[in-house]
Short mmCIF file of C-alpha atoms in Angstrom, two decimals:
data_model
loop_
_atom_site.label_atom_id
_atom_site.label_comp_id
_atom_site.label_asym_id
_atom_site.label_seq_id
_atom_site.Cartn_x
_atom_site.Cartn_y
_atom_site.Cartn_z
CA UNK A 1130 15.80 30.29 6.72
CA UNK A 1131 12.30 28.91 7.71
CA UNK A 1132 10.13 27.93 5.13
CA UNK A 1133 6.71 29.91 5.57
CA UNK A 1134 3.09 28.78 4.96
CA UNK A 1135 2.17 30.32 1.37
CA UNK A 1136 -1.58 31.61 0.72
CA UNK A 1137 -3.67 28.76 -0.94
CA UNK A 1138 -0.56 26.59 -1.38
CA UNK A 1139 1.37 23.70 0.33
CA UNK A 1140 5.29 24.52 2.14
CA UNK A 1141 8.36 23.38 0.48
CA UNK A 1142 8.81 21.28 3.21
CA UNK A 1143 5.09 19.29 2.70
CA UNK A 1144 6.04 19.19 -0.86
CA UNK A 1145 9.26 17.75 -0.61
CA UNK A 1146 8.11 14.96 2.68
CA UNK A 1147 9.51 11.65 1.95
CA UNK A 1148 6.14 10.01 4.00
CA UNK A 1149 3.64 11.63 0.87
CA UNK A 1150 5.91 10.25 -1.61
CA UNK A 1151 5.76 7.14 0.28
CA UNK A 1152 2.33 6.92 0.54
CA UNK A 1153 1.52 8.47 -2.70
CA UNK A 1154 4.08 5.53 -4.85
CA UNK A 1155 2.46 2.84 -2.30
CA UNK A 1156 -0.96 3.92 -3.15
CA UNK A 1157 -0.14 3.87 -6.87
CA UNK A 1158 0.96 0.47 -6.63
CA UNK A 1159 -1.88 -1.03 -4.69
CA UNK A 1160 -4.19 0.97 -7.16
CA UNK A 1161 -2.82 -0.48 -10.37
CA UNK A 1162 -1.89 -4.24 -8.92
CA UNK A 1163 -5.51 -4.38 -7.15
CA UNK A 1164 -7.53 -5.53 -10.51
CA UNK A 1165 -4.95 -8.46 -11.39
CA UNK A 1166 -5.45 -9.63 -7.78
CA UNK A 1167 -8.80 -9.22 -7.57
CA UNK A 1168 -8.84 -11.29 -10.88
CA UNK A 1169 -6.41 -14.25 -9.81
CA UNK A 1170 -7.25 -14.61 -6.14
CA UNK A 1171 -11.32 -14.20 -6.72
CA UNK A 1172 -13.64 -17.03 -7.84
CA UNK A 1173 -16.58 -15.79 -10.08
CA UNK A 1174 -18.95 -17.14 -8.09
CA UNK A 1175 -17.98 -14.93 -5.16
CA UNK A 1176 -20.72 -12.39 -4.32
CA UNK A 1177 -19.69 -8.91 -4.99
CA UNK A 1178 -21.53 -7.05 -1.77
CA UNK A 1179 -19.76 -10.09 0.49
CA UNK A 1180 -16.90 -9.11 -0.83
CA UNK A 1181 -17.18 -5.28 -0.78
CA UNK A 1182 -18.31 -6.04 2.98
CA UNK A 1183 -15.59 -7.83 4.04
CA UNK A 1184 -13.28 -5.13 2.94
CA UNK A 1185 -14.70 -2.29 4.48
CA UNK A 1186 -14.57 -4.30 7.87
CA UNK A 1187 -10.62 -5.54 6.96
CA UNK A 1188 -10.54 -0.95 6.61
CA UNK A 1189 -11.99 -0.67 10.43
CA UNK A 1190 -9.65 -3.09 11.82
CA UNK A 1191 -6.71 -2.11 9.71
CA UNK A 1192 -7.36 1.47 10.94
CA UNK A 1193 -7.94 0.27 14.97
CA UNK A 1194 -4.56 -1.45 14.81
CA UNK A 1195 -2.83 1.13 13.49
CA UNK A 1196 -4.09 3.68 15.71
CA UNK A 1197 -3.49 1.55 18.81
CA UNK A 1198 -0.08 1.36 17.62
CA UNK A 1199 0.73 5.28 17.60
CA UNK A 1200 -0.82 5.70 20.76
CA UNK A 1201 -3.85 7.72 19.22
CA UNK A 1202 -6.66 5.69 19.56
CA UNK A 1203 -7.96 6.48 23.04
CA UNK A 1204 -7.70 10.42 22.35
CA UNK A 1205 -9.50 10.08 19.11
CA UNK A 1206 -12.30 8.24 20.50
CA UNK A 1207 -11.83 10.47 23.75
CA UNK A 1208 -12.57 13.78 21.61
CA UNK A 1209 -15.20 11.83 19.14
CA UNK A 1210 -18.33 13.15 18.75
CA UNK A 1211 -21.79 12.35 16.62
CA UNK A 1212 -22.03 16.03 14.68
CA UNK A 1213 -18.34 16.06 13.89
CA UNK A 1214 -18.43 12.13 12.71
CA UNK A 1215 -21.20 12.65 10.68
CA UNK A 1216 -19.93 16.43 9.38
CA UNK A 1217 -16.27 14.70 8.75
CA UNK A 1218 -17.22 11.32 7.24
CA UNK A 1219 -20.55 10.96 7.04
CA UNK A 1220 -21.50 13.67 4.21
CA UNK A 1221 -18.68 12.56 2.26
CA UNK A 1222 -19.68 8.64 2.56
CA UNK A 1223 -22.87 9.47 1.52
CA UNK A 1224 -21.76 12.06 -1.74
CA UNK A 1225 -19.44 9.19 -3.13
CA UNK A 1226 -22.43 6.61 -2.81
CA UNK A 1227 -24.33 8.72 -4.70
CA UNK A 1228 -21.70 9.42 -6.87
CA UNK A 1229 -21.02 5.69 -8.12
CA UNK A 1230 -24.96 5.30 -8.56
CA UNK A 1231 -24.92 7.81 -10.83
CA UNK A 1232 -21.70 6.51 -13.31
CA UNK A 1233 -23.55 3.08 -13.34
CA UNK A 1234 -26.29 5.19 -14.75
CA UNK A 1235 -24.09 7.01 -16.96
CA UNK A 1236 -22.08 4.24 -18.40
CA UNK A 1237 -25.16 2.69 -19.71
CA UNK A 1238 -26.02 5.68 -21.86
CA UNK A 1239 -23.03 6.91 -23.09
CA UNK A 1240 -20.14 5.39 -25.77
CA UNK A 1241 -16.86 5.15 -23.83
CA UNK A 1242 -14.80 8.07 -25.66
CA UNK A 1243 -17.72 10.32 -23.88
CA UNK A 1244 -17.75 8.89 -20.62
CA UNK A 1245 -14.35 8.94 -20.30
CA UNK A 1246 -13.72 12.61 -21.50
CA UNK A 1247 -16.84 13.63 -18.96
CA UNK A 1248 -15.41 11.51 -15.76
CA UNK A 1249 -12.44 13.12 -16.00
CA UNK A 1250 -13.43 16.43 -15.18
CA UNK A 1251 -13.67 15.57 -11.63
CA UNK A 1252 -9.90 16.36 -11.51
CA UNK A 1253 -10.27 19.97 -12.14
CA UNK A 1254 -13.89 19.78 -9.99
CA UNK A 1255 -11.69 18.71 -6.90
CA UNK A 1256 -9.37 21.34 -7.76
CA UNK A 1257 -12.45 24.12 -7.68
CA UNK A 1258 -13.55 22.75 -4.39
CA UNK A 1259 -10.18 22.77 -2.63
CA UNK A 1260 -9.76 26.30 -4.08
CA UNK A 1261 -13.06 27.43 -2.44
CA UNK A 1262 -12.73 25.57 0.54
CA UNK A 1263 -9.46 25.54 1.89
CA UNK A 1264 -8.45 28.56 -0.89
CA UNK A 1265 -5.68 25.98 -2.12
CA UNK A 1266 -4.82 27.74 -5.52
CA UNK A 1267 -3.08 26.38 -8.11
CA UNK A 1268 -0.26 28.11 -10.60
CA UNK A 1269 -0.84 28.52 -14.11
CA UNK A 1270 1.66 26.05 -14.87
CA UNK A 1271 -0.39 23.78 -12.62
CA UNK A 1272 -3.67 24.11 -14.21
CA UNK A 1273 -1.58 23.36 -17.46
CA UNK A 1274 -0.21 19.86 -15.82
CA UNK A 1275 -3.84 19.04 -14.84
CA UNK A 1276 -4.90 19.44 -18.59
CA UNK A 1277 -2.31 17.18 -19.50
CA UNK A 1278 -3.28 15.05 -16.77
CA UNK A 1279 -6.96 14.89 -18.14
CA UNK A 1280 -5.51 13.86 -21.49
CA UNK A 1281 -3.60 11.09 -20.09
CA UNK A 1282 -6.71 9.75 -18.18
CA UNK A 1283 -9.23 9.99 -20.90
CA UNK A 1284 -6.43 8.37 -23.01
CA UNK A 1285 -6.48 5.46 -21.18
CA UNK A 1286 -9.61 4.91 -20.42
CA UNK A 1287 -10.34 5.13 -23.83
CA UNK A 1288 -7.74 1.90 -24.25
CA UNK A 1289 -9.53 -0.19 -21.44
CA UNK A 1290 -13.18 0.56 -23.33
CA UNK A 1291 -12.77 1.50 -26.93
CA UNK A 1292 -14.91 -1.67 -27.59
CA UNK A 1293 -18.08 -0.11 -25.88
CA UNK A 1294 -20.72 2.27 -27.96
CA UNK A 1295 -23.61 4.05 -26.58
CA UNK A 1296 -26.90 1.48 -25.65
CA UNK A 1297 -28.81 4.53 -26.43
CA UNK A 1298 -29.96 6.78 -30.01
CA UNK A 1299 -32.38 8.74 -28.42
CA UNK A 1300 -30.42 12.36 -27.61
CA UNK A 1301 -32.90 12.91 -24.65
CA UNK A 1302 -31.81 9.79 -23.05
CA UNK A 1303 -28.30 10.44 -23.84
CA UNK A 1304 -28.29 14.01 -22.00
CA UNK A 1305 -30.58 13.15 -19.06
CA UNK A 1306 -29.30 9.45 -18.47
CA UNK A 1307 -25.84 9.56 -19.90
CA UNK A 1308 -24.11 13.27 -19.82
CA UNK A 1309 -25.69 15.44 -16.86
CA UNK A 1310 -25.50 11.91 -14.45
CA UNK A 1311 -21.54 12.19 -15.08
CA UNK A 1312 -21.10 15.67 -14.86
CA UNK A 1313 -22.98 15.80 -11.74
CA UNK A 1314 -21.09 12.54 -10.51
CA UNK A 1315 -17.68 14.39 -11.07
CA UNK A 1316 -18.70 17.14 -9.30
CA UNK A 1317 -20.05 15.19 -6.45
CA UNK A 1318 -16.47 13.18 -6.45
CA UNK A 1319 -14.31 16.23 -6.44
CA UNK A 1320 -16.86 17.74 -3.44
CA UNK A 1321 -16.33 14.70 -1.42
CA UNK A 1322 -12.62 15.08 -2.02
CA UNK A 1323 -12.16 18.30 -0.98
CA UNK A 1324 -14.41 17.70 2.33
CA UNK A 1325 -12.16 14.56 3.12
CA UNK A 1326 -9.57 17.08 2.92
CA UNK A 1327 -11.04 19.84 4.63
CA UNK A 1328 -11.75 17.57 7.42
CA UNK A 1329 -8.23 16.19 8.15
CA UNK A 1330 -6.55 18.88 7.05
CA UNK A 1331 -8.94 21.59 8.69
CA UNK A 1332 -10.30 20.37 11.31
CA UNK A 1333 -7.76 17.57 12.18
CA UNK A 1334 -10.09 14.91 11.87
CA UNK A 1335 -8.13 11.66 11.96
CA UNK A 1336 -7.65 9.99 8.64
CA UNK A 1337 -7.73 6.52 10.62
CA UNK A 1338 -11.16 7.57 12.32
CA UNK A 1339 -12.32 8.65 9.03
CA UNK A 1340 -11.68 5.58 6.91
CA UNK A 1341 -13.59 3.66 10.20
CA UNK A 1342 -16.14 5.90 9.97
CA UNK A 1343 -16.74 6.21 6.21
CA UNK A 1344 -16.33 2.49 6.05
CA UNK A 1345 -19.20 2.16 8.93
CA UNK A 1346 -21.39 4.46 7.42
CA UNK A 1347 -21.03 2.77 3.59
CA UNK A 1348 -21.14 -1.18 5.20
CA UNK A 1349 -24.76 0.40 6.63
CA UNK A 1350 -25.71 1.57 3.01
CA UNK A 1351 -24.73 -1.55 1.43
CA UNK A 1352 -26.28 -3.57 4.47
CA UNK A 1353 -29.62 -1.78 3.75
CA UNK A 1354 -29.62 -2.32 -0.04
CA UNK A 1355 -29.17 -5.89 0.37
CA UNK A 1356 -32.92 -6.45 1.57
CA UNK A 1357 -33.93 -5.78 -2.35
CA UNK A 1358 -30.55 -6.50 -4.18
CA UNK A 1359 -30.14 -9.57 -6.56
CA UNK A 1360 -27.15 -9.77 -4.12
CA UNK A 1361 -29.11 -10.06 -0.88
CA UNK A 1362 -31.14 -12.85 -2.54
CA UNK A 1363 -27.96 -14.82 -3.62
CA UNK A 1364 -26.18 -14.51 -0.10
CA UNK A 1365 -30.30 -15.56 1.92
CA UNK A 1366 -30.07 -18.55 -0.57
CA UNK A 1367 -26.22 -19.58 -0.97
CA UNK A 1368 -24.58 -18.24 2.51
CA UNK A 1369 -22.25 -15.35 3.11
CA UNK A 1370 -18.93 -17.05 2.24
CA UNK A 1371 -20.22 -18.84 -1.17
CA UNK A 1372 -17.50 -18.86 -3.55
CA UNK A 1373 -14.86 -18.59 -1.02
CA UNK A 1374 -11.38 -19.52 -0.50
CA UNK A 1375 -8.72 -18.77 1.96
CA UNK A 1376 -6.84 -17.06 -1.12
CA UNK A 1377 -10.19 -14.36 -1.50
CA UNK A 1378 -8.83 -12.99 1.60
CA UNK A 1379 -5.65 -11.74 -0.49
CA UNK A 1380 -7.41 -9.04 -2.55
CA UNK A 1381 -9.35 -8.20 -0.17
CA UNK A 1382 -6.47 -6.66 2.63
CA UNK A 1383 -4.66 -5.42 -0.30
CA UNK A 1384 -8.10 -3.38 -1.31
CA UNK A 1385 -8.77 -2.56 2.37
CA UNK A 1386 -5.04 -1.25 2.98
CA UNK A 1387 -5.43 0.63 -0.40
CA UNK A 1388 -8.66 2.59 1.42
CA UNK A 1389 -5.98 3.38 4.62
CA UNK A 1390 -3.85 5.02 2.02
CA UNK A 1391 -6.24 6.61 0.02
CA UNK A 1392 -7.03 8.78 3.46
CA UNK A 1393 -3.54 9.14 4.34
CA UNK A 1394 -2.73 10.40 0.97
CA UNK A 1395 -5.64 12.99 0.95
CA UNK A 1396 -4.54 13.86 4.51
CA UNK A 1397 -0.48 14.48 3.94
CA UNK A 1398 -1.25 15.65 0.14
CA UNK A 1399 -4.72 16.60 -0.89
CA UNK A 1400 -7.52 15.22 -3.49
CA UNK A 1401 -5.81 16.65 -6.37
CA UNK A 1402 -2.64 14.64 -5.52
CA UNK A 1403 -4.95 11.57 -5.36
CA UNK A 1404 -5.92 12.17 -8.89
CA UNK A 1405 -2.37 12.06 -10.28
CA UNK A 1406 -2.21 8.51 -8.24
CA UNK A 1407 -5.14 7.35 -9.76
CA UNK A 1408 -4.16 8.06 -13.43
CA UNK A 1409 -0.85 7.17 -12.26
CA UNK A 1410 -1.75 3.69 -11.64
CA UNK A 1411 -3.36 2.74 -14.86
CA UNK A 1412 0.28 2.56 -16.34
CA UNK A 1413 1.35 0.28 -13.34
CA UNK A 1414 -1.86 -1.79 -14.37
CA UNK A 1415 -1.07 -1.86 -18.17
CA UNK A 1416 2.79 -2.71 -17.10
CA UNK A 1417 1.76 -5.69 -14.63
CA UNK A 1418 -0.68 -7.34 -17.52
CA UNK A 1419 2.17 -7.12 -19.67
CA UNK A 1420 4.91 -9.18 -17.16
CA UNK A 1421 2.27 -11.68 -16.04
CA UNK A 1422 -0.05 -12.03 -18.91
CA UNK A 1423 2.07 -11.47 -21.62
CA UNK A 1424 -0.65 -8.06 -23.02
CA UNK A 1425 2.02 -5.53 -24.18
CA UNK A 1426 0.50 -1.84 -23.74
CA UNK A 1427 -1.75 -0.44 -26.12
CA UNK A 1428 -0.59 2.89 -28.20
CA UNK A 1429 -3.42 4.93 -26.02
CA UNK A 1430 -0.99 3.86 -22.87
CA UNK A 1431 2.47 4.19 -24.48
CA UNK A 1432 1.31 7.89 -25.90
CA UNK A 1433 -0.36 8.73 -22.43
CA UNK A 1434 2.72 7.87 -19.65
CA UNK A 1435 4.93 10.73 -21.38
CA UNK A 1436 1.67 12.57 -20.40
CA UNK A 1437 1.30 11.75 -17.03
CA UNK A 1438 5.46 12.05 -16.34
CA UNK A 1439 5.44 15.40 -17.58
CA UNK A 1440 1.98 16.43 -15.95
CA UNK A 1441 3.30 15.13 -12.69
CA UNK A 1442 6.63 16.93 -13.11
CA UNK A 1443 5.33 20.43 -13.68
CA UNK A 1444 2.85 20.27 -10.82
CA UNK A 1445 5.21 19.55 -8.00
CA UNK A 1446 7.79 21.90 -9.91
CA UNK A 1447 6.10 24.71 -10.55
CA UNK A 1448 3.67 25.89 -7.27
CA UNK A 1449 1.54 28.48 -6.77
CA UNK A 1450 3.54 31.84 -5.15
CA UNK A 1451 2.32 34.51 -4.02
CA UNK A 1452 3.57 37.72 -5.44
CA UNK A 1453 5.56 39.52 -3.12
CA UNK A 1454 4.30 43.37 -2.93
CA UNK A 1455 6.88 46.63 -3.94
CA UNK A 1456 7.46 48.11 -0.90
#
């Protein structure tokens, strides 16, 4: 028997495709290997915006080459047009740059057991937004698995940071510059999820065109910031490529090819999947450290992967049905 489209949910068949568990384990991976690269492969003097610039271009031509090779790119840019680009990718571009301006705010004022607790909720605010956008609803059991989720995420952040306090004592500071900049940053983050979604799922916006556009529209951004940045001094003075070696290229790809998975994964499997990859990955972080540099786990990460096995278990086991009416 055919499996049939459920209200608000994903088919057995979607939930069970062997291409978002590929993507999904491959994007865990890159996510949790991506900060010992970054650290072996990336001189300190590099400059972070040449860096950050180089990746989002290594994201267009990633995208161009894969597109060319499944035969979509001249229909894409055949049916492309400025509303739907800037409806699709640009709104979204533009929430998540707003977004990470307002944690940098954040993290100053708040101690880390705060900020971690507070980031967090942008799981459950991408869950809200995919409910009331696409009316994706999630099973009791599910909301459960993304509490436990939370747990495991603030758990672990907690065990990267535990070192930091609050730079702040004045409470007024705290709630205007610390707490409401996070809250509203995590529901930015889980908006811009569920509009990535929206669009490819939706309105079949390529998730190759998207990362090229998303990646134009951000390079643009950072481009424009440069002409007051600390960073835009340091490149006028020292050259584009200073701190460079052939090896910087390494973390780079592997960060730009982590962006082409991050929109394939939202495409195949939603924002709310993405979140289990992200928490996901700081276990595959804390397990790499420990082969190559010897730093077992802390108890925060050995206490939070029973979390996030069992969290990720009794979402895909447990989806949302809808009750069948006595006829």
């Amino acid at each position: 028997m055919a499996t049939t489209k459920r209200n608000g949910g994903a088919t057995r068949s979607e939930r069970t495709n062997p291409r978002v568990w590929l993507y999904s384990v491959l994007l865990t991976l890159q996510y949790g290997a991506q900060p010992l690269i970054s650290k072996r492969f990336t001189r300190r003097e590099v400059i972070v915006t040449t860096s950050v610039l180089t990746c989002e271009l290594a994201k267009v031509v990633c995208a161009l080459i894969l597109m060319v090779r499944d035969g979509s790119l001249k229909k894409v840019f055949s049916q492309w047009t400025l509303v739907g680009s800037l409806t699709a990718s640009g709104l979204p571009a533009a929430i998540y740059a707003l977004q990470n301006s307002l944690l940098q705010i954040s993290y100053k004022n708040l101690d880390s057991l705060t900020f971690s607790i507070l980031n967090q909720t942008k799981i459950f605010f991408t869950a809200f937004f995919t409910y009331i956008m696409l009316r994706q609803k999630q099973s009791i059991q599910q909301i459960g698995a993304l509490l436990l989720l939370i747990m495991a995420a603030v758990l672990l952040s907690i065990g990267e940071g535990s070192s930091k306090g609050s730079s702040s004592s004045d409470p007024e500071q705290i709630l205007f510059y610390g707490i409401i900049p996070v809250l509203v940053a995590s529901v930015l983050s889980g908006l811009a999820s569920a509009l990535c979604q929206w669009a490819s799922q939706v309105k079949k916006h390529s998730s190759y065109l998207m990362t090229v556009e998303m990646s134009i529209v951000g390079s643009l951004c950072l481009l424009a910031s440069t002409t007051k940045s600390p960073d835009g001094e340091a490149i006028r003075q020292h050259g584009y490529f200073y701190g460079w070696t052939p090896l910087t290229m390494i973390p780079v790809v592997a960060n730009a090819l982590g962006g082409i998975l991050v929109g394939l994964v939202t495409s195949y499997a939603g924002g709310v999947r993405k979140g289990f990859v992200i928490v996901s990955a700081l276990l595959v972080t804390a397990l790499l450290q420990f082969m190559f540099e010897g730093k077992p786990p802390s108890v925060y990460c050995l206490v939070a992967l029973p979390l996030v096995m069992s969290s990720i278990s009794i979402y895909q086991k447990y989806p949302y049905r809808v009750k069948k009416k006595e006829s």
